[in-house]
């Protein structure tokens, strides 16, 4: 993002998962559980990590998240993933969550977090990430 588009924020990364929260995804107050959202973020990041590692991977860390705005039932939720770093066996991915409410014209950012995965083999042992052709 540049100074010219600061007034029009947009998601960073690739749209990796899109989902709509249902009433069953809420707490007794009718708010979408934060845990539900973290689960969706982990699914999105694991999907991208699987493409990068060309196989199995495991979540090894999630960095701090701040919830910037509420997530409403029935809104369209998009998880955008961006590769931050690829190591010998690990992958660090930023996940941004944006939502568009049913009556909104523009999407808004809900949260973001950093996820770290490690490539694993069929026996659950750490393996190297294949060389990437970026």
PDB file of C-alpha atoms in Angstrom:
ATOM      1  CA  UNK A   1       0.000   0.000   0.000  1.00  0.00           C
ATOM      2  CA  UNK A   2       1.294   3.448  -0.817  1.00  0.00           C
ATOM      3  CA  UNK A   3       0.501   6.869   0.596  1.00  0.00           C
ATOM      4  CA  UNK A   4      -1.783   7.424  -2.390  1.00  0.00           C
ATOM      5  CA  UNK A   5      -4.174   4.650  -1.421  1.00  0.00           C
ATOM      6  CA  UNK A   6      -4.144   4.930   2.384  1.00  0.00           C
ATOM      7  CA  UNK A   7      -7.732   6.143   2.238  1.00  0.00           C
ATOM      8  CA  UNK A   8      -8.780   2.961   0.396  1.00  0.00           C
ATOM      9  CA  UNK A   9      -7.265   0.049   2.314  1.00  0.00           C
ATOM     10  CA  UNK A  10      -7.337  -3.309   0.572  1.00  0.00           C
ATOM     11  CA  UNK A  11      -6.361  -6.832   1.602  1.00  0.00           C
ATOM     12  CA  UNK A  12      -2.757  -7.934   1.215  1.00  0.00           C
ATOM     13  CA  UNK A  13      -2.141 -11.388  -0.155  1.00  0.00           C
ATOM     14  CA  UNK A  14      -4.134 -13.999  -2.018  1.00  0.00           C
ATOM     15  CA  UNK A  15      -7.752 -14.824  -1.218  1.00  0.00           C
ATOM     16  CA  UNK A  16      -7.355 -18.344   0.145  1.00  0.00           C
ATOM     17  CA  UNK A  17     -10.629 -19.013   1.961  1.00  0.00           C
ATOM     18  CA  UNK A  18     -14.080 -17.488   1.817  1.00  0.00           C
ATOM     19  CA  UNK A  19     -16.851 -18.434   4.226  1.00  0.00           C
ATOM     20  CA  UNK A  20     -20.049 -17.131   5.833  1.00  0.00           C
ATOM     21  CA  UNK A  21     -20.469 -17.487   9.622  1.00  0.00           C
ATOM     22  CA  UNK A  22     -23.769 -19.035  10.691  1.00  0.00           C
ATOM     23  CA  UNK A  23     -25.799 -18.609  13.905  1.00  0.00           C
ATOM     24  CA  UNK A  24     -24.248 -21.858  15.197  1.00  0.00           C
ATOM     25  CA  UNK A  25     -20.842 -20.083  15.125  1.00  0.00           C
ATOM     26  CA  UNK A  26     -21.862 -17.542  17.780  1.00  0.00           C
ATOM     27  CA  UNK A  27     -21.717 -17.259  21.544  1.00  0.00           C
ATOM     28  CA  UNK A  28     -24.860 -16.738  23.673  1.00  0.00           C
ATOM     29  CA  UNK A  29     -24.672 -12.983  22.952  1.00  0.00           C
ATOM     30  CA  UNK A  30     -24.909 -13.553  19.198  1.00  0.00           C
ATOM     31  CA  UNK A  31     -21.307 -12.585  18.431  1.00  0.00           C
ATOM     32  CA  UNK A  32     -19.117 -14.819  16.264  1.00  0.00           C
ATOM     33  CA  UNK A  33     -16.616 -16.684  18.438  1.00  0.00           C
ATOM     34  CA  UNK A  34     -13.020 -15.491  18.099  1.00  0.00           C
ATOM     35  CA  UNK A  35     -12.009 -19.164  18.131  1.00  0.00           C
ATOM     36  CA  UNK A  36     -14.157 -19.818  15.071  1.00  0.00           C
ATOM     37  CA  UNK A  37     -12.321 -17.060  13.227  1.00  0.00           C
ATOM     38  CA  UNK A  38      -8.879 -18.310  14.306  1.00  0.00           C
ATOM     39  CA  UNK A  39      -9.859 -21.756  13.005  1.00  0.00           C
ATOM     40  CA  UNK A  40     -10.724 -20.288   9.590  1.00  0.00           C
ATOM     41  CA  UNK A  41      -7.430 -18.403   9.521  1.00  0.00           C
ATOM     42  CA  UNK A  42      -5.526 -21.593  10.348  1.00  0.00           C
ATOM     43  CA  UNK A  43      -7.350 -23.479   7.580  1.00  0.00           C
ATOM     44  CA  UNK A  44      -6.516 -20.739   5.062  1.00  0.00           C
ATOM     45  CA  UNK A  45      -2.858 -20.559   6.065  1.00  0.00           C
ATOM     46  CA  UNK A  46      -2.522 -24.360   6.142  1.00  0.00           C
ATOM     47  CA  UNK A  47      -3.937 -24.480   2.612  1.00  0.00           C
ATOM     48  CA  UNK A  48      -1.275 -22.075   1.365  1.00  0.00           C
ATOM     49  CA  UNK A  49       1.458 -23.838   3.362  1.00  0.00           C
ATOM     50  CA  UNK A  50       0.397 -27.113   1.751  1.00  0.00           C
ATOM     51  CA  UNK A  51       0.796 -25.615  -1.723  1.00  0.00           C
ATOM     52  CA  UNK A  52       4.220 -24.247  -0.806  1.00  0.00           C
ATOM     53  CA  UNK A  53       5.435 -27.433   0.888  1.00  0.00           C
ATOM     54  CA  UNK A  54       3.739 -29.672  -1.686  1.00  0.00           C
ATOM     55  CA  UNK A  55       2.471 -31.929   1.052  1.00  0.00           C
ATOM     56  CA  UNK A  56       1.685 -32.175   4.728  1.00  0.00           C
ATOM     57  CA  UNK A  57       2.472 -29.409   7.172  1.00  0.00           C
ATOM     58  CA  UNK A  58       1.780 -28.587  10.790  1.00  0.00           C
ATOM     59  CA  UNK A  59       1.042 -25.332  12.586  1.00  0.00           C
ATOM     60  CA  UNK A  60       3.873 -24.528  14.996  1.00  0.00           C
ATOM     61  CA  UNK A  61       3.060 -20.940  15.996  1.00  0.00           C
ATOM     62  CA  UNK A  62       0.480 -18.180  15.768  1.00  0.00           C
ATOM     63  CA  UNK A  63       1.385 -14.612  16.606  1.00  0.00           C
ATOM     64  CA  UNK A  64      -0.745 -12.104  18.477  1.00  0.00           C
ATOM     65  CA  UNK A  65      -4.011 -10.958  16.955  1.00  0.00           C
ATOM     66  CA  UNK A  66      -6.128  -7.910  17.606  1.00  0.00           C
ATOM     67  CA  UNK A  67      -9.755  -7.835  16.608  1.00  0.00           C
ATOM     68  CA  UNK A  68     -10.323  -4.479  14.924  1.00  0.00           C
ATOM     69  CA  UNK A  69     -14.037  -4.790  14.240  1.00  0.00           C
ATOM     70  CA  UNK A  70     -16.830  -7.262  14.980  1.00  0.00           C
ATOM     71  CA  UNK A  71     -17.737 -10.148  12.727  1.00  0.00           C
ATOM     72  CA  UNK A  72     -21.447 -10.510  12.054  1.00  0.00           C
ATOM     73  CA  UNK A  73     -23.453 -13.604  11.229  1.00  0.00           C
ATOM     74  CA  UNK A  74     -24.216 -13.794   7.523  1.00  0.00           C
ATOM     75  CA  UNK A  75     -21.360 -11.552   6.431  1.00  0.00           C
ATOM     76  CA  UNK A  76     -18.931 -12.703   3.768  1.00  0.00           C
ATOM     77  CA  UNK A  77     -15.545 -13.441   5.342  1.00  0.00           C
ATOM     78  CA  UNK A  78     -12.338 -13.634   3.312  1.00  0.00           C
ATOM     79  CA  UNK A  79      -8.973 -14.877   4.550  1.00  0.00           C
ATOM     80  CA  UNK A  80      -6.057 -13.468   2.561  1.00  0.00           C
ATOM     81  CA  UNK A  81      -2.641 -15.112   2.879  1.00  0.00           C
ATOM     82  CA  UNK A  82       0.732 -13.610   2.099  1.00  0.00           C
ATOM     83  CA  UNK A  83       4.084 -15.397   2.263  1.00  0.00           C
ATOM     84  CA  UNK A  84       6.430 -13.560   4.616  1.00  0.00           C
ATOM     85  CA  UNK A  85       9.333 -16.007   4.713  1.00  0.00           C
ATOM     86  CA  UNK A  86      10.225 -19.519   3.620  1.00  0.00           C
ATOM     87  CA  UNK A  87      12.957 -21.303   5.530  1.00  0.00           C
ATOM     88  CA  UNK A  88      14.545 -24.711   5.128  1.00  0.00           C
ATOM     89  CA  UNK A  89      11.509 -26.498   6.586  1.00  0.00           C
ATOM     90  CA  UNK A  90       9.270 -23.664   7.760  1.00  0.00           C
ATOM     91  CA  UNK A  91       6.874 -21.173   6.223  1.00  0.00           C
ATOM     92  CA  UNK A  92       5.801 -17.891   7.803  1.00  0.00           C
ATOM     93  CA  UNK A  93       2.480 -16.539   6.504  1.00  0.00           C
ATOM     94  CA  UNK A  94       0.490 -13.391   7.257  1.00  0.00           C
ATOM     95  CA  UNK A  95      -3.265 -13.879   7.269  1.00  0.00           C
ATOM     96  CA  UNK A  96      -5.606 -10.904   7.007  1.00  0.00           C
ATOM     97  CA  UNK A  97      -9.342 -11.289   7.517  1.00  0.00           C
ATOM     98  CA  UNK A  98     -11.708  -8.949   5.731  1.00  0.00           C
ATOM     99  CA  UNK A  99     -15.477  -8.996   5.856  1.00  0.00           C
ATOM    100  CA  UNK A 100     -18.289  -7.552   3.840  1.00  0.00           C
ATOM    101  CA  UNK A 101     -21.572  -7.250   5.690  1.00  0.00           C
ATOM    102  CA  UNK A 102     -24.756  -7.960   3.764  1.00  0.00           C
ATOM    103  CA  UNK A 103     -25.678  -4.274   3.512  1.00  0.00           C
ATOM    104  CA  UNK A 104     -22.156  -2.809   3.192  1.00  0.00           C
ATOM    105  CA  UNK A 105     -20.694  -1.441  -0.016  1.00  0.00           C
ATOM    106  CA  UNK A 106     -17.069  -1.855   1.046  1.00  0.00           C
ATOM    107  CA  UNK A 107     -15.177  -4.571   2.922  1.00  0.00           C
ATOM    108  CA  UNK A 108     -13.556  -3.880   6.275  1.00  0.00           C
ATOM    109  CA  UNK A 109     -10.601  -5.467   8.007  1.00  0.00           C
ATOM    110  CA  UNK A 110     -11.403  -7.638  11.017  1.00  0.00           C
ATOM    111  CA  UNK A 111      -7.994  -8.925  12.125  1.00  0.00           C
ATOM    112  CA  UNK A 112      -4.623 -10.240  11.026  1.00  0.00           C
ATOM    113  CA  UNK A 113      -2.116 -12.688  12.405  1.00  0.00           C
ATOM    114  CA  UNK A 114       1.170 -14.388  11.624  1.00  0.00           C
ATOM    115  CA  UNK A 115       1.172 -18.178  11.273  1.00  0.00           C
ATOM    116  CA  UNK A 116       4.221 -20.437  11.114  1.00  0.00           C
ATOM    117  CA  UNK A 117       4.092 -23.934   9.650  1.00  0.00           C
ATOM    118  CA  UNK A 118       6.630 -26.670   9.257  1.00  0.00           C
ATOM    119  CA  UNK A 119       6.656 -29.190   6.412  1.00  0.00           C
ATOM    120  CA  UNK A 120       6.300 -32.771   7.614  1.00  0.00           C
ATOM    121  CA  UNK A 121       6.570 -36.150   5.928  1.00  0.00           C
ATOM    122  CA  UNK A 122       4.118 -39.051   6.045  1.00  0.00           C
ATOM    123  CA  UNK A 123       5.587 -40.116   9.424  1.00  0.00           C
ATOM    124  CA  UNK A 124       5.176 -36.674  10.993  1.00  0.00           C
ATOM    125  CA  UNK A 125       8.882 -35.830  10.844  1.00  0.00           C
ATOM    126  CA  UNK A 126      10.142 -32.433   9.725  1.00  0.00           C
ATOM    127  CA  UNK A 127      11.224 -32.303   6.087  1.00  0.00           C
ATOM    128  CA  UNK A 128      12.573 -29.647   3.738  1.00  0.00           C
ATOM    129  CA  UNK A 129      10.303 -27.299   1.825  1.00  0.00           C
ATOM    130  CA  UNK A 130      10.850 -27.821  -1.917  1.00  0.00           C
ATOM    131  CA  UNK A 131      12.701 -25.036  -3.697  1.00  0.00           C
ATOM    132  CA  UNK A 132      10.306 -22.314  -4.817  1.00  0.00           C
ATOM    133  CA  UNK A 133      10.159 -20.793  -8.272  1.00  0.00           C
ATOM    134  CA  UNK A 134       9.057 -17.287  -7.413  1.00  0.00           C
TER     135      UNK A 134
END
